[in-house]
GROMACS .gro file of C-alpha atoms in nm:
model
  186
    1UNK     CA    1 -18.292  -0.059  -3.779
    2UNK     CA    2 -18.408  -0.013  -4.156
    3UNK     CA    3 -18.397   0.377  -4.084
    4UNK     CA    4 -18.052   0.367  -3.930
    5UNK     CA    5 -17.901   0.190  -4.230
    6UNK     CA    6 -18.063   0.435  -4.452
    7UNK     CA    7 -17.942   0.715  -4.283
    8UNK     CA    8 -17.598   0.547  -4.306
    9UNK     CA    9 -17.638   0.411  -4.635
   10UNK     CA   10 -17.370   0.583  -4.805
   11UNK     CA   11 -17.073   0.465  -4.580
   12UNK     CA   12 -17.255   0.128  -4.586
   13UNK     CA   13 -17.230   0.149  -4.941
   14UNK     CA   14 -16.831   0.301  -4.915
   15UNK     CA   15 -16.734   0.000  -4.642
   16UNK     CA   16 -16.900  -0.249  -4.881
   17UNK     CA   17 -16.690  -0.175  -5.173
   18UNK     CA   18 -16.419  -0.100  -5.032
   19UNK     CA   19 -16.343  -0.409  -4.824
   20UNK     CA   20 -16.517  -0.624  -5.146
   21UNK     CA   21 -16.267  -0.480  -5.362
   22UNK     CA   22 -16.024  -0.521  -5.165
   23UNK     CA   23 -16.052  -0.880  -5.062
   24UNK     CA   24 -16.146  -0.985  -5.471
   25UNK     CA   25 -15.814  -0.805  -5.587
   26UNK     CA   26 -15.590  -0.958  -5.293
   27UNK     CA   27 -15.738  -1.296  -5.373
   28UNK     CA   28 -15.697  -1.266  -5.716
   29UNK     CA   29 -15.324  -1.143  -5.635
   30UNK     CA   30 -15.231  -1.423  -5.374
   31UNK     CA   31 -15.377  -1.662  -5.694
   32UNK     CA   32 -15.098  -1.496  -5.933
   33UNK     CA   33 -14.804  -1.508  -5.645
   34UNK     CA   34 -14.919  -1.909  -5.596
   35UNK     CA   35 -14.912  -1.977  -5.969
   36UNK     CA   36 -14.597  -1.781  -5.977
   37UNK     CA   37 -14.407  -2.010  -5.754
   38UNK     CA   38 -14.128  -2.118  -5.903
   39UNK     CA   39 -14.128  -1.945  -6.240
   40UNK     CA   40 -13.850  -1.904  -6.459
   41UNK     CA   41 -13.875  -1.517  -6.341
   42UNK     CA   42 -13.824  -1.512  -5.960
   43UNK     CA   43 -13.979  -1.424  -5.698
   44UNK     CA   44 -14.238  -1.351  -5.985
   45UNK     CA   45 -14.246  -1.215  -6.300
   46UNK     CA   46 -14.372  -0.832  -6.196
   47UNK     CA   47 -14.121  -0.810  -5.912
   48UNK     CA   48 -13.856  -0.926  -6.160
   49UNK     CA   49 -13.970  -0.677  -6.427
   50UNK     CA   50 -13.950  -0.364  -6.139
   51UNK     CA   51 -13.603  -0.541  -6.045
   52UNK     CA   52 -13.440  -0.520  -6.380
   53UNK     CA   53 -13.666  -0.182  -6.458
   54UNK     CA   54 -13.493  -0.032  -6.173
   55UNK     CA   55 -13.149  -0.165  -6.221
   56UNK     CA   56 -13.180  -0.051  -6.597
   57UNK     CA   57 -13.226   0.345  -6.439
   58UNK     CA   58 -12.990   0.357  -6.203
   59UNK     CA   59 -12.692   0.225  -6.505
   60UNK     CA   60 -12.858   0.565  -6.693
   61UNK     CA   61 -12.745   0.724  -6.403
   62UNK     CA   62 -12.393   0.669  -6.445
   63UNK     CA   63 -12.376   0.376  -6.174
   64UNK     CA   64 -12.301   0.031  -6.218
   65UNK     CA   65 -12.580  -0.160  -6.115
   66UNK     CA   66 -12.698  -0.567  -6.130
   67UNK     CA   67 -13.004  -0.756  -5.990
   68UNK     CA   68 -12.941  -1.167  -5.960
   69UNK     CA   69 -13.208  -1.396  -5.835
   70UNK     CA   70 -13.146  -1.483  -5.439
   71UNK     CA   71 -13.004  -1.829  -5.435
   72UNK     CA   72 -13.184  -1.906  -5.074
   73UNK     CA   73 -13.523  -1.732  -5.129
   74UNK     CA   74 -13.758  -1.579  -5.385
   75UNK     CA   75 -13.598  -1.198  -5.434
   76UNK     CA   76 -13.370  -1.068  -5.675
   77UNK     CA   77 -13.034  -0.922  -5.497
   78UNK     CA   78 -12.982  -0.543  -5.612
   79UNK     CA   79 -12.569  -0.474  -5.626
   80UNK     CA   80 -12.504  -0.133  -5.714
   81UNK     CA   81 -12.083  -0.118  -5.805
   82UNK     CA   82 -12.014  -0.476  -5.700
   83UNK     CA   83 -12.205  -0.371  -5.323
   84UNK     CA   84 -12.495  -0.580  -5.224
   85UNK     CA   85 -12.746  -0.372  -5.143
   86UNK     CA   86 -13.127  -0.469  -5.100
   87UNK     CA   87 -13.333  -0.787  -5.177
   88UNK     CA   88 -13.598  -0.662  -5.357
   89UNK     CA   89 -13.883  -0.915  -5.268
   90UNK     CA   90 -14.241  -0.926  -5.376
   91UNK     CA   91 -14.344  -0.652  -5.167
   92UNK     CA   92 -14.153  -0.421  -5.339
   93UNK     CA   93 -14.305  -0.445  -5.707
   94UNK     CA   94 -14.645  -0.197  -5.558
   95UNK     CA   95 -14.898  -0.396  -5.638
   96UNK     CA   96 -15.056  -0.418  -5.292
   97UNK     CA   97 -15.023  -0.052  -5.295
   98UNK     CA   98 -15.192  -0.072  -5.635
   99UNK     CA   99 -15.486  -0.316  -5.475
  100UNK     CA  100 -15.515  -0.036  -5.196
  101UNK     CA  101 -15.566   0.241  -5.432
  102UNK     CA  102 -15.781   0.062  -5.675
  103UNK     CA  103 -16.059  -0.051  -5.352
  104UNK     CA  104 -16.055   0.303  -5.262
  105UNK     CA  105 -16.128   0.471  -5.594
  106UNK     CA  106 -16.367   0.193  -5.638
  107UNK     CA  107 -16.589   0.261  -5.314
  108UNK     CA  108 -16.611   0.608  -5.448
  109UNK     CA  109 -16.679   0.476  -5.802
  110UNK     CA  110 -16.869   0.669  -6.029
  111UNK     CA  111 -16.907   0.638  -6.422
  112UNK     CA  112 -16.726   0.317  -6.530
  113UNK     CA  113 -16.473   0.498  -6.808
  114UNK     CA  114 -16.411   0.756  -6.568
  115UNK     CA  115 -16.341   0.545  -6.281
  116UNK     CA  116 -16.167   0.305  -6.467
  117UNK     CA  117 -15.938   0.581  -6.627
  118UNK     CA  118 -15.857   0.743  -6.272
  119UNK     CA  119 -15.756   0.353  -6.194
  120UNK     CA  120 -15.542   0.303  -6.452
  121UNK     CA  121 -15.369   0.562  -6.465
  122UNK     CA  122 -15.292   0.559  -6.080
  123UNK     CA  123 -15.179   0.240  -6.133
  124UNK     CA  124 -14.918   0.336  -6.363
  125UNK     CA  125 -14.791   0.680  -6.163
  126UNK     CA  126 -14.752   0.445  -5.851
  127UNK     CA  127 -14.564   0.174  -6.046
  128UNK     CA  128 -14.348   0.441  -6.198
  129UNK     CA  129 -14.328   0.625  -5.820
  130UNK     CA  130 -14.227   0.248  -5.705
  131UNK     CA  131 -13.923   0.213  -5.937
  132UNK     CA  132 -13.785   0.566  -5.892
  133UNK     CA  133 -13.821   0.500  -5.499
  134UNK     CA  134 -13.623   0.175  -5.545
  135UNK     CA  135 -13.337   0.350  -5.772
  136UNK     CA  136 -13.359   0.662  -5.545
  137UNK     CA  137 -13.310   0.432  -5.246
  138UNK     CA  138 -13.044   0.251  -5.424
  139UNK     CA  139 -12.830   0.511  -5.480
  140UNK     CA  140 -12.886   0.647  -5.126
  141UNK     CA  141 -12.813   0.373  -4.915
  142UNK     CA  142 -12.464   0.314  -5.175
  143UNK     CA  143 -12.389   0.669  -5.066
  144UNK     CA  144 -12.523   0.691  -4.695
  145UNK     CA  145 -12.498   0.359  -4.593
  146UNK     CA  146 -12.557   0.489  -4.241
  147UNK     CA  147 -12.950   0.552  -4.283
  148UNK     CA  148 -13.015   0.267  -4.401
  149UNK     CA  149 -13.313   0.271  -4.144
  150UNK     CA  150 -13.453   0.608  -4.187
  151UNK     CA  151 -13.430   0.588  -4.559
  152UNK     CA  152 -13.620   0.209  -4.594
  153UNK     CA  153 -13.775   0.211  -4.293
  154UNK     CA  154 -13.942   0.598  -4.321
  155UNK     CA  155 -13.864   0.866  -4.592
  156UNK     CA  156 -13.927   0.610  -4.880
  157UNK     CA  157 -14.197   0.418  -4.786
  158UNK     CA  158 -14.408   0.786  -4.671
  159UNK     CA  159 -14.357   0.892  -5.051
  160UNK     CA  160 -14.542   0.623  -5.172
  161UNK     CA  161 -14.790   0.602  -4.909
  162UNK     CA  162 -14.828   1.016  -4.948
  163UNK     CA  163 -14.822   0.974  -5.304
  164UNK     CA  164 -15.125   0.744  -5.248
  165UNK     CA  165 -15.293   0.973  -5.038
  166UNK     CA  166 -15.295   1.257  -5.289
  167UNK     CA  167 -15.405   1.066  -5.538
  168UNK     CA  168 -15.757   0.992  -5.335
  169UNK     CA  169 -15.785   1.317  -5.248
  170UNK     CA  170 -15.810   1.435  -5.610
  171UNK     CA  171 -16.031   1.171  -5.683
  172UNK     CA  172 -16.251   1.271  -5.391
  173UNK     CA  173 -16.205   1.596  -5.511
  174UNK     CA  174 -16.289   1.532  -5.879
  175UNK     CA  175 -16.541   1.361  -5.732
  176UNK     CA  176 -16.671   1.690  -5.510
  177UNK     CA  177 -16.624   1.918  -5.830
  178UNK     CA  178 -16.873   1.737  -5.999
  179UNK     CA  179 -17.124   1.707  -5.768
  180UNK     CA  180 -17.091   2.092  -5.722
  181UNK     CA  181 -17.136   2.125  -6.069
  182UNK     CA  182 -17.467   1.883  -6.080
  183UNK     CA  183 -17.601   2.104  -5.805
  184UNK     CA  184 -17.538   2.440  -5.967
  185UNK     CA  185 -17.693   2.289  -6.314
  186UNK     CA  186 -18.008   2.096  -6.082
   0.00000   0.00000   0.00000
């Protein structure tokens, strides 16, 4: 037994963090979404923010666009030229994809201000990703209407998923680079 877990150490190690990470930064975000409950800023204050951030690009676009609180449930109700078009709800502010991405840089963490640097900064590329998805998908479904499916259910949620892939694979790879490096130098 001891020789098979150190002979898998390093994915014990990977699984470990991972799911840890994971678990402390979903708790810590189902805390914030409970203490958010019925806030001033529904359904909480970041999905507001990436409601009114996103409503804000697509006026600079030239359209008319609003986001109102849902009167029923906690969303915010996107109209784009008087046309209801999406309820952006909680799920649509990244975060979770942000908790994701942070667990996964973290099980391959290395140095603390380089880890931490990756973090943050994927952090804010996949917030900024989230709110040019939701204006991109805005404007699409006001002008194709008809794939309404394809574009929420598909094309937009694979470029932030993709865009989250990439962005492991050049940490793994940053990650590799150095290691190559350490060998060359050892």
């Amino acid at each position: 037994m001891k020789a098979l877990l150190f002979k898998y150490k390093s994915v014990l190690r990977f699984v470990a963090l991972f799911l840890g990470s994971y678990l402390v930064l979903s708790l810590l975000y189902g805390l914030y979404l409970k203490i958010a409950e019925g806030s001033e800023y529904p359904p909480d204050i970041i999905t507001h923010l990436v409601a009114r951030q996103s409503s804000s690009v697509i006026n600079s676009l030239g359209y008319v666009a609003s986001v109102v609180p849902g009167s029923s449930e906690p969303t915010m109700q996107l109209y784009v030229e008087n046309k209801f078009l999406a309820r952006i709800i909680e799920g649509c502010n990244a975060v979770s994809i942000i908790i994701l991405f942070t667990a996964f840089v973290i099980a391959f963490a290395e140095r603390f201000k380089k880890t931490f640097l990756f973090i943050l900064a994927g952090a804010v590329l996949i917030y900024a990703v989230n709110i040019l998805r939701i204006v991109i998908l805005a404007v699409a479904l006001y002008e194709y209407p008809q794939h309404k499916e394809l574009l929420h259910g598909v094309v937009f949620p694979g470029l932030i998923y993709g865009m989250v892939f990439v962005l492991w694979m050049m940490w793994i790879r940053m990650l590799k680079l150095k290691t190559l490096s350490d060998e060359k130098q050892g």
